[in-house]
mmCIF file of C-alpha atoms in Angstrom:
data_model
loop_
_atom_site.group_PDB
_atom_site.id
_atom_site.type_symbol
_atom_site.label_atom_id
_atom_site.label_comp_id
_atom_site.label_asym_id
_atom_site.label_seq_id
_atom_site.Cartn_x
_atom_site.Cartn_y
_atom_site.Cartn_z
ATOM 1 C CA MET A 1 0.000 0.000 0.000
ATOM 2 C CA VAL A 2 1.331 3.442 -1.017
ATOM 3 C CA PHE A 3 0.489 4.974 2.377
ATOM 4 C CA GLU A 4 2.916 2.575 4.082
ATOM 5 C CA LEU A 5 5.802 3.866 1.957
ATOM 6 C CA LEU A 6 5.617 7.218 3.723
ATOM 7 C CA SER A 7 7.578 7.975 6.889
ATOM 8 C CA GLU A 8 5.749 7.826 10.218
ATOM 9 C CA PRO A 9 5.742 11.637 10.790
ATOM 10 C CA ILE A 10 4.134 12.119 7.365
ATOM 11 C CA ARG A 11 1.586 9.370 8.001
ATOM 12 C CA ARG A 12 0.776 11.088 11.294
ATOM 13 C CA TYR A 13 0.276 14.386 9.444
ATOM 14 C CA ILE A 14 -2.225 12.715 7.095
ATOM 15 C CA ARG A 15 -4.091 11.120 10.008
ATOM 16 C CA ASP A 16 -4.189 14.441 11.880
ATOM 17 C CA LYS A 17 -5.676 16.094 8.786
ATOM 18 C CA ARG A 18 -8.285 13.306 8.663
ATOM 19 C CA TRP A 19 -7.827 12.672 4.971
ATOM 20 C CA GLU A 20 -10.119 9.860 3.921
ATOM 21 C CA GLN A 21 -7.825 8.874 1.071
ATOM 22 C CA LEU A 22 -4.951 10.058 -1.075
ATOM 23 C CA ARG A 23 -5.785 11.554 -4.449
ATOM 24 C CA PRO A 24 -4.764 9.838 -7.722
ATOM 25 C CA ILE A 25 -1.774 12.089 -8.456
ATOM 26 C CA GLN A 26 -0.580 11.658 -4.864
ATOM 27 C CA ASN A 27 -0.754 7.860 -5.026
ATOM 28 C CA ALA A 28 1.180 7.824 -8.295
ATOM 29 C CA ALA A 29 3.804 10.351 -7.194
ATOM 30 C CA ILE A 30 4.481 8.759 -3.801
ATOM 31 C CA GLU A 31 5.170 5.350 -5.321
ATOM 32 C CA LYS A 32 7.338 6.615 -8.202
ATOM 33 C CA ILE A 33 9.346 9.224 -6.287
ATOM 34 C CA LEU A 34 10.130 6.822 -3.430
ATOM 35 C CA THR A 35 10.982 3.777 -5.551
ATOM 36 C CA THR A 36 12.967 5.282 -8.468
ATOM 37 C CA ASP A 37 15.654 7.922 -9.040
ATOM 38 C CA LYS A 38 13.974 9.707 -11.951
ATOM 39 C CA HIS A 39 12.734 13.280 -12.427
ATOM 40 C CA TYR A 40 8.950 13.653 -12.574
ATOM 41 C CA ILE A 41 6.453 16.110 -14.021
ATOM 42 C CA LEU A 42 3.189 15.898 -12.055
ATOM 43 C CA ALA A 43 0.421 16.942 -14.440
ATOM 44 C CA SER A 44 -3.109 17.155 -13.042
ATOM 45 C CA ARG A 45 -5.972 19.626 -12.809
ATOM 46 C CA THR A 46 -5.975 22.544 -10.377
ATOM 47 C CA ALA A 47 -6.747 21.783 -6.723
ATOM 48 C CA SER A 48 -5.821 18.116 -7.179
ATOM 49 C CA GLY A 49 -3.167 18.058 -4.441
ATOM 50 C CA LYS A 50 0.012 18.386 -6.529
ATOM 51 C CA THR A 51 1.985 20.224 -3.822
ATOM 52 C CA GLU A 52 1.354 17.403 -1.341
ATOM 53 C CA ALA A 53 1.985 14.851 -4.104
ATOM 54 C CA ALA A 54 5.524 16.221 -4.385
ATOM 55 C CA PHE A 55 6.315 16.961 -0.749
ATOM 56 C CA LEU A 56 4.845 13.881 0.982
ATOM 57 C CA PRO A 57 7.375 11.472 -0.607
ATOM 58 C CA ILE A 58 10.217 14.020 -0.611
ATOM 59 C CA LEU A 59 9.865 14.688 3.110
ATOM 60 C CA SER A 60 9.645 10.946 3.735
ATOM 61 C CA GLN A 61 12.862 10.219 1.854
ATOM 62 C CA VAL A 62 15.247 13.089 2.634
ATOM 63 C CA ASP A 63 17.489 12.986 5.706
ATOM 64 C CA PHE A 64 17.184 16.511 7.070
ATOM 65 C CA ASN A 65 19.800 15.845 9.740
ATOM 66 C CA GLU A 66 22.416 16.433 7.051
ATOM 67 C CA SER A 67 23.810 19.962 6.831
ATOM 68 C CA GLY A 68 22.795 22.226 3.965
ATOM 69 C CA VAL A 69 19.493 23.032 2.284
ATOM 70 C CA GLN A 70 17.996 19.725 1.165
ATOM 71 C CA VAL A 71 14.951 20.832 -0.854
ATOM 72 C CA LEU A 72 14.537 23.889 -3.082
ATOM 73 C CA TYR A 73 11.041 24.982 -4.127
ATOM 74 C CA ILE A 74 11.042 27.373 -7.106
ATOM 75 C CA SER A 75 7.988 29.494 -7.885
ATOM 76 C CA PRO A 76 7.222 31.999 -10.657
ATOM 77 C CA LEU A 77 5.542 34.383 -8.182
ATOM 78 C CA ILE A 78 6.515 35.858 -4.822
ATOM 79 C CA ALA A 79 2.823 35.812 -3.878
ATOM 80 C CA LEU A 80 2.707 32.079 -4.563
ATOM 81 C CA ILE A 81 5.744 31.530 -2.336
ATOM 82 C CA ASN A 82 4.098 33.465 0.479
ATOM 83 C CA ASP A 83 0.939 31.433 -0.003
ATOM 84 C CA GLN A 84 2.664 28.048 -0.162
ATOM 85 C CA PHE A 85 4.935 28.819 2.794
ATOM 86 C CA CYS A 86 2.257 28.007 5.399
ATOM 87 C CA ARG A 87 1.273 24.872 3.517
ATOM 88 C CA VAL A 88 4.834 23.533 3.300
ATOM 89 C CA GLU A 89 5.596 24.600 6.882
ATOM 90 C CA ALA A 90 2.594 22.589 8.117
ATOM 91 C CA LEU A 91 3.858 19.538 6.209
ATOM 92 C CA CYS A 92 7.303 19.937 7.777
ATOM 93 C CA LYS A 93 6.113 20.535 11.345
ATOM 94 C CA ASN A 94 6.074 16.901 12.494
ATOM 95 C CA LEU A 95 9.585 16.468 11.101
ATOM 96 C CA GLU A 96 10.860 19.630 12.839
ATOM 97 C CA VAL A 97 12.247 20.775 9.487
ATOM 98 C CA SER A 98 12.770 24.492 8.956
ATOM 99 C CA VAL A 99 11.167 26.265 5.973
ATOM 100 C CA THR A 100 12.563 29.593 4.731
ATOM 101 C CA LYS A 101 11.248 32.118 2.203
ATOM 102 C CA TRP A 102 13.977 33.739 0.102
ATOM 103 C CA HIS A 103 12.948 36.607 -2.147
ATOM 104 C CA GLY A 104 13.155 40.401 -2.300
ATOM 105 C CA GLU A 105 10.332 40.913 0.192
ATOM 106 C CA ALA A 106 11.388 38.193 2.663
ATOM 107 C CA SER A 107 12.822 38.844 6.127
ATOM 108 C CA LYS A 108 16.539 39.651 6.147
ATOM 109 C CA GLY A 109 16.772 38.091 9.607
ATOM 110 C CA GLN A 110 15.497 34.754 8.298
ATOM 111 C CA LYS A 111 17.947 34.873 5.384
ATOM 112 C CA ASP A 112 20.882 35.611 7.717
ATOM 113 C CA LYS A 113 19.786 32.756 9.982
ATOM 114 C CA LEU A 114 19.756 30.378 7.003
ATOM 115 C CA ILE A 115 23.221 31.466 5.889
ATOM 116 C CA LYS A 116 24.600 30.800 9.389
ATOM 117 C CA ASN A 117 22.891 27.409 9.538
ATOM 118 C CA PRO A 118 21.923 26.080 6.070
ATOM 119 C CA GLU A 119 19.159 23.511 6.453
ATOM 120 C CA GLY A 120 15.670 22.363 5.551
ATOM 121 C CA VAL A 121 13.497 23.647 2.711
ATOM 122 C CA VAL A 122 13.883 26.969 0.887
ATOM 123 C CA LEU A 123 11.168 28.643 -1.208
ATOM 124 C CA ILE A 124 12.656 30.943 -3.855
ATOM 125 C CA THR A 125 12.187 32.640 -7.246
ATOM 126 C CA PRO A 126 14.559 32.235 -10.235
ATOM 127 C CA GLU A 127 15.592 35.886 -9.890
ATOM 128 C CA SER A 128 16.713 35.341 -6.295
ATOM 129 C CA ILE A 129 18.825 32.346 -7.358
ATOM 130 C CA GLU A 130 20.409 34.479 -10.080
ATOM 131 C CA SER A 131 21.041 37.306 -7.615
ATOM 132 C CA MET A 132 22.788 34.909 -5.270
ATOM 133 C CA PHE A 133 25.051 33.576 -8.025
ATOM 134 C CA VAL A 134 25.956 37.156 -9.012
ATOM 135 C CA ASN A 135 26.230 38.886 -5.635
ATOM 136 C CA ARG A 136 26.760 36.050 -3.132
ATOM 137 C CA PRO A 137 28.435 33.173 -5.021
ATOM 138 C CA TYR A 138 29.960 31.850 -1.796
ATOM 139 C CA ASN A 139 26.537 31.730 -0.144
ATOM 140 C CA ALA A 140 25.087 29.924 -3.177
ATOM 141 C CA LYS A 141 27.583 27.094 -2.752
ATOM 142 C CA GLN A 142 27.250 27.111 1.025
ATOM 143 C CA LEU A 143 23.446 26.833 0.853
ATOM 144 C CA PHE A 144 22.823 24.717 -2.216
ATOM 145 C CA SER A 145 25.655 22.179 -2.480
ATOM 146 C CA LYS A 146 23.692 19.440 -0.674
ATOM 147 C CA LEU A 147 20.372 19.622 -2.554
ATOM 148 C CA LYS A 148 18.431 16.380 -2.980
ATOM 149 C CA PHE A 149 15.287 17.736 -4.677
ATOM 150 C CA VAL A 150 14.206 20.806 -6.631
ATOM 151 C CA VAL A 151 10.439 21.338 -6.932
ATOM 152 C CA ILE A 152 9.309 23.698 -9.727
ATOM 153 C CA ASP A 153 5.749 24.939 -9.276
ATOM 154 C CA GLU A 154 3.673 26.014 -12.299
ATOM 155 C CA ILE A 155 6.434 24.698 -14.552
ATOM 156 C CA HIS A 156 4.341 25.403 -17.656
ATOM 157 C CA SER A 157 4.741 29.151 -16.996
ATOM 158 C CA PHE A 158 8.496 28.771 -17.618
ATOM 159 C CA ILE A 159 8.534 26.455 -20.641
ATOM 160 C CA GLY A 160 9.160 28.296 -23.911
ATOM 161 C CA THR A 161 9.923 31.657 -22.248
ATOM 162 C CA ASP A 162 13.116 33.673 -21.721
ATOM 163 C CA ARG A 163 12.566 33.300 -17.989
ATOM 164 C CA GLY A 164 12.348 29.545 -18.477
ATOM 165 C CA ILE A 165 15.648 29.442 -20.369
ATOM 166 C CA GLN A 166 17.196 31.452 -17.544
ATOM 167 C CA LEU A 167 15.837 28.944 -15.018
ATOM 168 C CA GLN A 168 17.146 25.979 -17.034
ATOM 169 C CA SER A 169 20.579 27.577 -17.030
ATOM 170 C CA LEU A 170 20.358 28.210 -13.281
ATOM 171 C CA LEU A 171 19.391 24.574 -12.682
ATOM 172 C CA ALA A 172 22.496 23.485 -14.593
ATOM 173 C CA ARG A 173 24.619 25.872 -12.511
ATOM 174 C CA LEU A 174 23.078 24.504 -9.311
ATOM 175 C CA GLN A 175 23.906 20.960 -10.451
ATOM 176 C CA GLU A 176 27.492 22.112 -11.066
ATOM 177 C CA ILE A 177 27.968 23.219 -7.433
ATOM 178 C CA ASN A 178 25.993 20.331 -5.950
ATOM 179 C CA GLU A 179 27.861 17.387 -4.453
ATOM 180 C CA VAL A 180 25.378 14.865 -5.855
ATOM 181 C CA SER A 181 22.788 15.107 -8.629
ATOM 182 C CA PHE A 182 19.476 16.410 -7.344
ATOM 183 C CA ARG A 183 16.109 15.314 -8.687
ATOM 184 C CA ILE A 184 13.596 17.681 -10.244
ATOM 185 C CA ILE A 185 9.835 17.499 -9.643
ATOM 186 C CA GLY A 186 7.710 19.802 -11.827
ATOM 187 C CA LEU A 187 4.086 20.680 -11.058
ATOM 188 C CA SER A 188 1.501 21.868 -13.584
ATOM 189 C CA ALA A 189 -2.171 21.777 -14.548
ATOM 190 C CA THR A 190 -1.626 22.988 -18.112
ATOM 191 C CA ILE A 191 1.203 21.374 -20.058
ATOM 192 C CA GLY A 192 0.729 21.582 -23.825
ATOM 193 C CA ASP A 193 3.833 19.635 -24.862
ATOM 194 C CA TYR A 194 5.021 16.814 -22.627
ATOM 195 C CA SER A 195 8.270 16.333 -24.567
ATOM 196 C CA GLU A 196 9.285 19.957 -23.928
ATOM 197 C CA ALA A 197 8.398 19.541 -20.255
ATOM 198 C CA LYS A 198 10.712 16.520 -20.076
ATOM 199 C CA LYS A 199 13.516 18.421 -21.830
ATOM 200 C CA PHE A 200 13.202 21.200 -19.264
ATOM 201 C CA THR A 201 14.903 19.102 -16.574
ATOM 202 C CA GLY A 202 18.054 18.796 -18.692
ATOM 203 C CA GLU A 203 17.743 14.992 -18.633
ATOM 204 C CA GLU A 204 14.860 14.115 -20.933
ATOM 205 C CA HIS A 205 15.725 10.404 -20.925
ATOM 206 C CA LYS A 206 15.453 10.332 -17.144
ATOM 207 C CA THR A 207 12.223 12.333 -16.859
ATOM 208 C CA VAL A 208 8.714 10.866 -16.637
ATOM 209 C CA VAL A 209 5.348 12.633 -16.847
ATOM 210 C CA LEU A 210 2.749 11.411 -14.341
ATOM 211 C CA LEU A 211 -0.592 12.389 -15.838
ATOM 212 C CA ASP A 212 -3.856 12.397 -13.900
ATOM 213 C CA ARG A 213 -6.798 12.565 -16.313
ATOM 214 C CA THR A 214 -9.459 12.730 -13.591
ATOM 215 C CA LYS A 215 -12.095 15.126 -14.906
ATOM 216 C CA LYS A 216 -14.195 17.669 -13.059
ATOM 217 C CA GLU A 217 -17.712 18.708 -14.037
ATOM 218 C CA ILE A 218 -17.803 22.203 -15.539
ATOM 219 C CA ASN A 219 -20.898 24.306 -16.180
ATOM 220 C CA ALA A 220 -20.314 26.919 -18.892
ATOM 221 C CA LEU A 221 -22.605 29.710 -20.064
ATOM 222 C CA PHE A 222 -21.972 32.136 -22.955
ATOM 223 C CA ARG A 223 -23.478 35.625 -23.161
ATOM 224 C CA TYR A 224 -23.082 38.296 -25.833
ATOM 225 C CA PHE A 225 -23.490 42.048 -25.327
ATOM 226 C CA LYS A 226 -22.295 44.175 -28.238
ATOM 227 C CA ALA A 227 -20.041 47.055 -27.181
ATOM 228 C CA GLU A 228 -20.719 50.385 -28.873
ATOM 229 C CA SER A 229 -17.726 52.119 -27.280
ATOM 230 C CA ALA A 230 -14.510 51.343 -25.381
ATOM 231 C CA ALA A 231 -16.482 50.976 -22.149
ATOM 232 C CA LEU A 232 -18.310 47.782 -21.247
ATOM 233 C CA PRO A 233 -22.030 47.842 -22.153
ATOM 234 C CA LEU A 234 -24.247 48.824 -19.239
ATOM 235 C CA ALA A 235 -26.509 45.851 -20.019
ATOM 236 C CA LEU A 236 -23.515 43.520 -19.585
ATOM 237 C CA LEU A 237 -22.608 45.075 -16.240
ATOM 238 C CA LYS A 238 -26.185 44.798 -14.967
ATOM 239 C CA ASP A 239 -26.380 41.166 -16.086
ATOM 240 C CA LEU A 240 -22.989 40.469 -14.524
ATOM 241 C CA TYR A 241 -24.109 42.046 -11.251
ATOM 242 C CA LYS A 242 -27.137 39.738 -11.083
ATOM 243 C CA GLU A 243 -24.828 36.747 -11.511
ATOM 244 C CA VAL A 244 -22.138 37.758 -9.001
ATOM 245 C CA SER A 245 -24.047 39.593 -6.262
ATOM 246 C CA ASN A 246 -24.946 36.469 -4.264
ATOM 247 C CA SER A 247 -21.809 34.382 -4.579
ATOM 248 C CA LYS A 248 -18.014 34.368 -4.380
ATOM 249 C CA VAL A 249 -16.692 35.273 -7.804
ATOM 250 C CA LEU A 250 -13.504 35.989 -9.729
ATOM 251 C CA VAL A 251 -13.922 38.129 -12.861
ATOM 252 C CA PHE A 252 -11.104 37.953 -15.422
ATOM 253 C CA PRO A 253 -10.983 40.703 -18.042
ATOM 254 C CA ASN A 254 -7.926 41.027 -20.277
ATOM 255 C CA SER A 255 -6.444 44.312 -19.034
ATOM 256 C CA ARG A 256 -5.776 46.185 -15.799
ATOM 257 C CA GLY A 257 -7.908 49.111 -16.958
ATOM 258 C CA ARG A 258 -10.874 46.813 -17.549
ATOM 259 C CA THR A 259 -10.291 45.266 -14.138
ATOM 260 C CA GLU A 260 -10.652 48.641 -12.438
ATOM 261 C CA GLU A 261 -13.698 49.493 -14.549
ATOM 262 C CA ILE A 262 -15.514 46.317 -13.501
ATOM 263 C CA ALA A 263 -14.700 46.635 -9.787
ATOM 264 C CA VAL A 264 -15.734 50.289 -9.614
ATOM 265 C CA LYS A 265 -18.919 49.998 -11.688
ATOM 266 C CA LEU A 266 -20.185 46.833 -9.997
ATOM 267 C CA LYS A 267 -19.614 48.439 -6.605
ATOM 268 C CA LYS A 268 -21.640 51.482 -7.686
ATOM 269 C CA ILE A 269 -24.502 49.265 -8.861
ATOM 270 C CA SER A 270 -24.358 47.389 -5.548
ATOM 271 C CA GLU A 271 -24.485 50.633 -3.549
ATOM 272 C CA LYS A 272 -27.612 51.745 -5.430
ATOM 273 C CA VAL A 273 -29.499 48.564 -4.544
ATOM 274 C CA GLN A 274 -27.929 48.268 -1.059
ATOM 275 C CA GLY A 275 -25.984 45.137 -1.864
ATOM 276 C CA HIS A 276 -22.722 43.989 -0.257
ATOM 277 C CA PRO A 277 -19.658 46.285 -0.564
ATOM 278 C CA ASN A 278 -17.074 43.562 -1.275
ATOM 279 C CA TYR A 279 -15.948 44.476 -4.788
ATOM 280 C CA PHE A 280 -12.178 44.556 -5.348
ATOM 281 C CA SER A 281 -9.553 44.834 -8.077
ATOM 282 C CA HIS A 282 -6.379 42.723 -8.062
ATOM 283 C CA HIS A 283 -3.510 43.216 -10.524
ATOM 284 C CA SER A 284 0.201 43.991 -10.562
ATOM 285 C CA SER A 285 -0.300 47.763 -10.310
ATOM 286 C CA VAL A 286 -2.350 47.461 -7.123
ATOM 287 C CA HIS A 287 -0.223 48.112 -4.038
ATOM 288 C CA LYS A 288 1.200 44.959 -2.447
ATOM 289 C CA GLU A 289 -0.575 45.491 0.889
ATOM 290 C CA GLU A 290 -3.903 45.952 -0.879
ATOM 291 C CA ARG A 291 -3.434 42.783 -2.934
ATOM 292 C CA GLU A 292 -2.565 40.815 0.197
ATOM 293 C CA TYR A 293 -5.621 42.200 1.980
ATOM 294 C CA VAL A 294 -7.877 41.086 -0.896
ATOM 295 C CA GLU A 295 -6.319 37.598 -0.844
ATOM 296 C CA TYR A 296 -6.687 37.375 2.947
ATOM 297 C CA PHE A 297 -10.283 38.636 2.825
ATOM 298 C CA ALA A 298 -11.284 36.089 0.187
ATOM 299 C CA LYS A 299 -9.573 33.195 1.953
ATOM 300 C CA ASN A 300 -10.954 33.947 5.425
ATOM 301 C CA ASN A 301 -14.403 35.238 4.508
ATOM 302 C CA GLU A 302 -16.397 32.045 5.039
ATOM 303 C CA ARG A 303 -19.929 33.446 4.881
ATOM 304 C CA GLY A 304 -19.877 36.759 3.035
ATOM 305 C CA ASN A 305 -19.930 37.074 -0.742
ATOM 306 C CA PHE A 306 -17.315 38.938 -2.760
ATOM 307 C CA CYS A 307 -16.321 39.787 -6.310
ATOM 308 C CA ILE A 308 -12.688 40.245 -7.323
ATOM 309 C CA ALA A 309 -11.917 41.629 -10.776
ATOM 310 C CA CYS A 310 -8.403 40.417 -11.523
ATOM 311 C CA THR A 311 -5.765 39.787 -14.144
ATOM 312 C CA SER A 312 -3.404 36.798 -14.270
ATOM 313 C CA THR A 313 -2.219 37.698 -10.731
ATOM 314 C CA LEU A 314 -4.923 35.329 -9.424
ATOM 315 C CA GLU A 315 -4.665 32.863 -12.292
ATOM 316 C CA LEU A 316 -2.012 30.654 -10.740
ATOM 317 C CA GLY A 317 -2.311 28.592 -7.575
ATOM 318 C CA ILE A 318 -2.555 31.273 -4.868
ATOM 319 C CA ASP A 319 -5.042 29.959 -2.312
ATOM 320 C CA ILE A 320 -7.980 32.339 -1.862
ATOM 321 C CA GLY A 321 -10.378 29.756 -0.500
ATOM 322 C CA ASN A 322 -13.581 28.637 -2.149
ATOM 323 C CA VAL A 323 -14.836 30.432 -5.249
ATOM 324 C CA ASP A 324 -18.322 29.709 -6.598
ATOM 325 C CA GLN A 325 -17.978 31.116 -10.106
ATOM 326 C CA VAL A 326 -15.395 32.353 -12.578
ATOM 327 C CA VAL A 327 -16.298 34.994 -15.152
ATOM 328 C CA GLN A 328 -14.241 35.649 -18.300
ATOM 329 C CA ILE A 329 -14.819 38.950 -20.108
ATOM 330 C CA ASP A 330 -13.949 38.435 -23.795
ATOM 331 C CA ALA A 331 -11.730 35.604 -24.997
ATOM 332 C CA THR A 332 -8.645 34.535 -23.048
ATOM 333 C CA HIS A 333 -5.223 34.844 -24.676
ATOM 334 C CA SER A 334 -4.697 31.075 -24.485
ATOM 335 C CA ILE A 335 -6.426 27.821 -23.651
ATOM 336 C CA ALA A 336 -3.889 27.208 -20.882
ATOM 337 C CA SER A 337 -4.990 30.464 -19.288
ATOM 338 C CA LEU A 338 -8.659 29.464 -19.556
ATOM 339 C CA ILE A 339 -7.911 26.144 -17.840
ATOM 340 C CA GLN A 340 -6.137 27.887 -14.960
ATOM 341 C CA ARG A 341 -8.979 30.351 -14.531
ATOM 342 C CA VAL A 342 -11.777 27.775 -14.681
ATOM 343 C CA GLY A 343 -9.917 25.763 -12.066
ATOM 344 C CA ARG A 344 -10.215 28.578 -9.540
ATOM 345 C CA SER A 345 -13.867 27.643 -8.895
ATOM 346 C CA GLY A 346 -15.296 24.408 -7.539
ATOM 347 C CA ARG A 347 -12.110 23.470 -5.715
ATOM 348 C CA ARG A 348 -13.982 21.559 -3.032
ATOM 349 C CA GLU A 349 -14.233 17.829 -3.634
ATOM 350 C CA GLY A 350 -17.587 16.927 -5.158
ATOM 351 C CA THR A 351 -18.401 20.426 -6.438
ATOM 352 C CA SER A 352 -18.474 21.560 -10.067
ATOM 353 C CA SER A 353 -16.666 24.504 -11.658
ATOM 354 C CA ASN A 354 -18.904 27.294 -12.956
ATOM 355 C CA LEU A 355 -17.818 29.493 -15.855
ATOM 356 C CA PHE A 356 -19.520 32.507 -17.444
ATOM 357 C CA LEU A 357 -18.039 33.746 -20.718
ATOM 358 C CA TYR A 358 -19.094 37.243 -21.788
ATOM 359 C CA ALA A 359 -18.261 38.584 -25.258
ATOM 360 C CA THR A 360 -18.502 42.191 -26.441
ATOM 361 C CA ASN A 361 -17.918 41.574 -30.156
ATOM 362 C CA LYS A 362 -18.506 38.740 -32.610
ATOM 363 C CA TRP A 363 -14.831 37.789 -32.954
ATOM 364 C CA SER A 364 -14.463 37.546 -29.213
ATOM 365 C CA LEU A 365 -17.535 35.336 -29.044
ATOM 366 C CA LEU A 366 -16.139 33.092 -31.781
ATOM 367 C CA GLN A 367 -12.768 32.894 -30.035
ATOM 368 C CA SER A 368 -14.412 32.106 -26.691
ATOM 369 C CA ILE A 369 -16.422 29.275 -28.218
ATOM 370 C CA ALA A 370 -13.323 27.929 -30.004
ATOM 371 C CA CYS A 371 -11.253 28.030 -26.787
ATOM 372 C CA TRP A 372 -14.017 26.262 -24.915
ATOM 373 C CA LEU A 373 -14.372 23.502 -27.525
ATOM 374 C CA LEU A 374 -10.609 22.940 -27.610
ATOM 375 C CA TYR A 375 -10.563 22.886 -23.830
ATOM 376 C CA LYS A 376 -13.261 20.205 -23.857
ATOM 377 C CA GLU A 377 -11.071 18.213 -26.258
ATOM 378 C CA GLU A 378 -8.197 18.561 -23.736
ATOM 379 C CA TYR A 379 -6.065 20.481 -26.216
ATOM 380 C CA ILE A 380 -3.483 22.924 -24.868
ATOM 381 C CA GLU A 381 -1.352 24.961 -27.266
ATOM 382 C CA PRO A 382 2.314 23.851 -27.183
ATOM 383 C CA PRO A 383 4.951 26.421 -26.207
ATOM 384 C CA THR A 384 7.130 28.139 -28.812
ATOM 385 C CA VAL A 385 10.684 27.212 -27.900
ATOM 386 C CA VAL A 386 13.632 29.390 -28.935
ATOM 387 C CA LYS A 387 16.366 27.142 -30.329
ATOM 388 C CA LYS A 388 19.264 29.599 -30.110
ATOM 389 C CA PRO A 389 18.676 32.048 -27.228
ATOM 390 C CA TYR A 390 21.672 34.322 -27.856
ATOM 391 C CA ASP A 391 20.346 37.077 -25.579
ATOM 392 C CA LEU A 392 20.104 34.619 -22.665
ATOM 393 C CA LEU A 393 23.559 33.272 -23.527
ATOM 394 C CA LEU A 394 24.986 36.790 -23.108
ATOM 395 C CA HIS A 395 22.946 37.301 -19.923
ATOM 396 C CA GLN A 396 24.276 34.122 -18.328
ATOM 397 C CA ALA A 397 27.835 34.849 -19.488
ATOM 398 C CA LEU A 398 27.709 38.230 -17.749
ATOM 399 C CA SER A 399 26.219 36.587 -14.657
ATOM 400 C CA ILE A 400 29.103 34.107 -14.479
ATOM 401 C CA VAL A 401 31.729 36.816 -15.050
ATOM 402 C CA LYS A 402 30.238 39.047 -12.349
ATOM 403 C CA GLY A 403 29.857 36.170 -9.888
ATOM 404 C CA ARG A 404 33.474 35.127 -10.386
ATOM 405 C CA SER A 405 34.798 38.735 -10.422
ATOM 406 C CA GLY A 406 36.403 37.912 -13.743
ATOM 407 C CA ILE A 407 37.121 34.676 -15.608
ATOM 408 C CA ALA A 408 39.396 33.490 -18.416
ATOM 409 C CA VAL A 409 37.658 33.438 -21.808
ATOM 410 C CA PHE A 410 38.479 29.759 -22.384
ATOM 411 C CA GLU A 411 37.020 28.788 -18.988
ATOM 412 C CA LEU A 412 33.877 30.843 -19.633
ATOM 413 C CA ILE A 413 33.341 29.178 -23.011
ATOM 414 C CA THR A 414 33.886 25.757 -21.437
ATOM 415 C CA LYS A 415 31.318 26.493 -18.736
ATOM 416 C CA LEU A 416 28.729 27.701 -21.222
ATOM 417 C CA LYS A 417 29.269 24.680 -23.489
ATOM 418 C CA ALA A 418 28.807 22.382 -20.481
ATOM 419 C CA ASN A 419 25.441 24.004 -19.773
ATOM 420 C CA PRO A 420 22.828 21.869 -21.622
ATOM 421 C CA VAL A 421 20.791 24.982 -22.470
ATOM 422 C CA PHE A 422 23.603 26.436 -24.601
ATOM 423 C CA GLY A 423 25.855 23.485 -25.353
ATOM 424 C CA THR A 424 23.554 21.612 -27.748
#
């Protein structure tokens, strides 16, 4: 039985949480991670327990009595690190394993403590790894020379992007300073090309995709309101208000300006009819404290309804509690994005996801229908991969030179050729 493969502290954690059973991706990941030495990509729908699927076997296998950071968790977003911190810390509690956030907004005291005594699990962004290689190369080796696992959350957001190429290069540089080869576990709900996901680890032949095809019921409704100007039609806003006023809702338009328009106008409509006041906007230009307040309010507001108009800042796996409905205003930019957004609702076991798709012109309506049909067929557009990323080659060359305070040309070329991102 898979449960018996886990260490006693982890089994105790599961019993304390009163889980009735492990989820499919967790069963598969626990067995494979604990009984093989391969890299794995865990691909399953949102809210399927991928974080636990990775950490339950990792925490069971790793000997945290050894010095040095043992597990590195890499996230595309600082907000996601802050959100996952409590989750990972709870998993580590029974093992008395320390968990540290390392990014630009994290506590300097906690970072200094980690440098003095490298241990446990570190949650970090690619940019913070790069910064350490450039500005604190000694600390990079001190902290990350004993790694056993690297967990990459939302790995699809890196594949086929400049940031992804940077991360691949950083992974190769981490392997270079590591005493033994670490294993990579990638997490994603929306991978469009499994072969590219396997290549991302740098060892395609040693990487396996664990795919959970468990489906979730989704209720979708399309509505069309023709826009006569740049502003959203009043009829659309009134219809939207009727749909969102008595539930917990995320509304995804395709711009920050539209996000503000929706939050402000829905709140005005609500004030006129004496409805609830909980209408918010959430995007990268909103002040950090305000964004965190909105996330906290949504997560801890068990009874009251709310409506958050947001951009992709709430598309990824930040936990904001239970959401009843997701609204998309005009077509999404990609099917992968639609999948992430739909997955924000109906996260409780046994509940369905509810999606409203509003269109303000005929092309948008056509695109929305096409995206929905492709989504139903389980199609996700594959990433466009740059074969010769010369700009990233220069970037990483400068990073190495700066981190070493100078380096012989021959040695630099040798290092870059040894990096699988640039050497093929």
